[in-house]
Short mmCIF file of C-alpha atoms in Angstrom, two decimals:
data_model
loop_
_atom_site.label_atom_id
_atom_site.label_comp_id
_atom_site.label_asym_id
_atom_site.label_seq_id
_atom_site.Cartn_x
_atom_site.Cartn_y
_atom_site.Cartn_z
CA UNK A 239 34.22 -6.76 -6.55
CA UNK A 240 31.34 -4.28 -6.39
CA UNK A 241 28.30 -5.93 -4.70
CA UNK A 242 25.75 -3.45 -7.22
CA UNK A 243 27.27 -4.82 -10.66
CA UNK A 244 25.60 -8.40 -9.77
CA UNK A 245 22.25 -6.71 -8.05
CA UNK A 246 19.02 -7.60 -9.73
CA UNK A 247 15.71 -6.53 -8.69
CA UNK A 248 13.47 -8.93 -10.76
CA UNK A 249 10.21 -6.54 -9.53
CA UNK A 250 11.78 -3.09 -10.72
CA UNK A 251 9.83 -2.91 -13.91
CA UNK A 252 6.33 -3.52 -11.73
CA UNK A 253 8.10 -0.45 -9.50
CA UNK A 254 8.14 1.74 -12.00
CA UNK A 255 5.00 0.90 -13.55
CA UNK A 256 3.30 1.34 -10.11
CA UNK A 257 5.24 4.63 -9.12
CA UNK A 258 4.53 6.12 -12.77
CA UNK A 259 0.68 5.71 -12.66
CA UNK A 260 -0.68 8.95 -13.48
CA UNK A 261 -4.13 8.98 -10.85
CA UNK A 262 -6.18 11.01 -13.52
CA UNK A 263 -9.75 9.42 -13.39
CA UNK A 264 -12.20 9.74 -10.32
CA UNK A 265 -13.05 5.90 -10.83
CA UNK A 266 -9.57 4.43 -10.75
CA UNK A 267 -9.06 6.82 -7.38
CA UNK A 268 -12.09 4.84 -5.90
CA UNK A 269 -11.08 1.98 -7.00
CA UNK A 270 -7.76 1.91 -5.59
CA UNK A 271 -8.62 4.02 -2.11
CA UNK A 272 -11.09 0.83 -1.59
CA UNK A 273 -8.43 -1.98 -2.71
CA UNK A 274 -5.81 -1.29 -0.66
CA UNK A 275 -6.36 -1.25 2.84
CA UNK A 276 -5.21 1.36 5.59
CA UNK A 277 -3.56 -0.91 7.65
CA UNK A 278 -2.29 -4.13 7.17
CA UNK A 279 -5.34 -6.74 7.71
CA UNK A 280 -3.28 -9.94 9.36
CA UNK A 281 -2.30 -7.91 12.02
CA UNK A 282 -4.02 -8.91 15.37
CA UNK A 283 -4.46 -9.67 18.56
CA UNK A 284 -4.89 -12.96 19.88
CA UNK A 285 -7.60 -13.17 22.93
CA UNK A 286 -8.69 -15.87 25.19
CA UNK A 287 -10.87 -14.87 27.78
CA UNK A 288 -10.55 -11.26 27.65
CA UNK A 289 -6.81 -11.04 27.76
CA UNK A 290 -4.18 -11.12 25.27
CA UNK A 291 -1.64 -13.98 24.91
CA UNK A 292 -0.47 -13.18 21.61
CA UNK A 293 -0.17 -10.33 18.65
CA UNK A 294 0.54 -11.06 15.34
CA UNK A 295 2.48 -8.22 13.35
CA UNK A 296 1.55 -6.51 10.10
CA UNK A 297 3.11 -8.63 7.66
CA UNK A 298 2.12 -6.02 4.82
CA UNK A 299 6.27 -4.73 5.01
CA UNK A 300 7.25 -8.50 3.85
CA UNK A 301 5.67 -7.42 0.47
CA UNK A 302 8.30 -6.33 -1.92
CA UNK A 303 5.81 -3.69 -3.46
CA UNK A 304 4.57 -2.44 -0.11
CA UNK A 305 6.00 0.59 -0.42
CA UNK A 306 5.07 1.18 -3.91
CA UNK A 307 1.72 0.19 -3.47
CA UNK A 308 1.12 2.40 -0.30
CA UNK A 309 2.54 5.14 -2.36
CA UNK A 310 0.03 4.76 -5.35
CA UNK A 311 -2.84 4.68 -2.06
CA UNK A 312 -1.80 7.97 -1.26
CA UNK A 313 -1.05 9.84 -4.46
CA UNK A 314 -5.20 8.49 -5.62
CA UNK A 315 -5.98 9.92 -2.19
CA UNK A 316 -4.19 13.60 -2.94
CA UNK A 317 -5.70 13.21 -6.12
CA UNK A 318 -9.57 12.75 -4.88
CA UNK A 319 -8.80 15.08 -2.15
CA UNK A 320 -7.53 17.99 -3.63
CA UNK A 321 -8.08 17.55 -7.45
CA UNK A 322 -11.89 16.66 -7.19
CA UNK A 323 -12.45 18.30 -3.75
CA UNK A 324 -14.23 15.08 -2.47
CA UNK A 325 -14.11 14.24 1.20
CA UNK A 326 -11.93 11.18 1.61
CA UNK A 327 -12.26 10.69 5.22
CA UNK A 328 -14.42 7.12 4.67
CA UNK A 329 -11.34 5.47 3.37
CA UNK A 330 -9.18 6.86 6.37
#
């Protein structure tokens, strides 16, 4: 049997909600630019005494709506950038 008539993607109606948002408003731009971050925050590297011994990678790509939500980052960024001509290199 076809493997796609039993798929179900539980999260595709947040998908399309988050990859349909219209960035129209300065504030919501802002507001998401400073929410989500540029790089994924538990990413790190473990020190003791000045060297590494260990590095803990971005876990950010284990989200579901990573992509989504990196996608909505960018598209307020375009939007701040080249709708409102406002430098967005402080959330860069």
């Amino acid at each position: 049997m076809d493997s796609q008539l039993f798929s179900f993607d539980a999260l595709y109606p947040i998908r399309q909600w988050l990859n349909g948002l219209d960035i129209r408003n300065t504030t919501m731009a802002h507001f998401i630019c400073r929410t989500v971050p540029v790089q994924c925050p538990f990413e790190r590297d473990i020190c003791l005494f000045g060297r590494k011994i260990a590095h803990i990678p971005p876990l950010c790509k284990l989200n579901p709506l990573y992509e989504e939500v990196v996608g909505l980052r960018f598209r307020a960024l375009c939007y701040l950038a080249d709708e409102c001509g406002e430098d967005v290199r402080c959330y860069c």
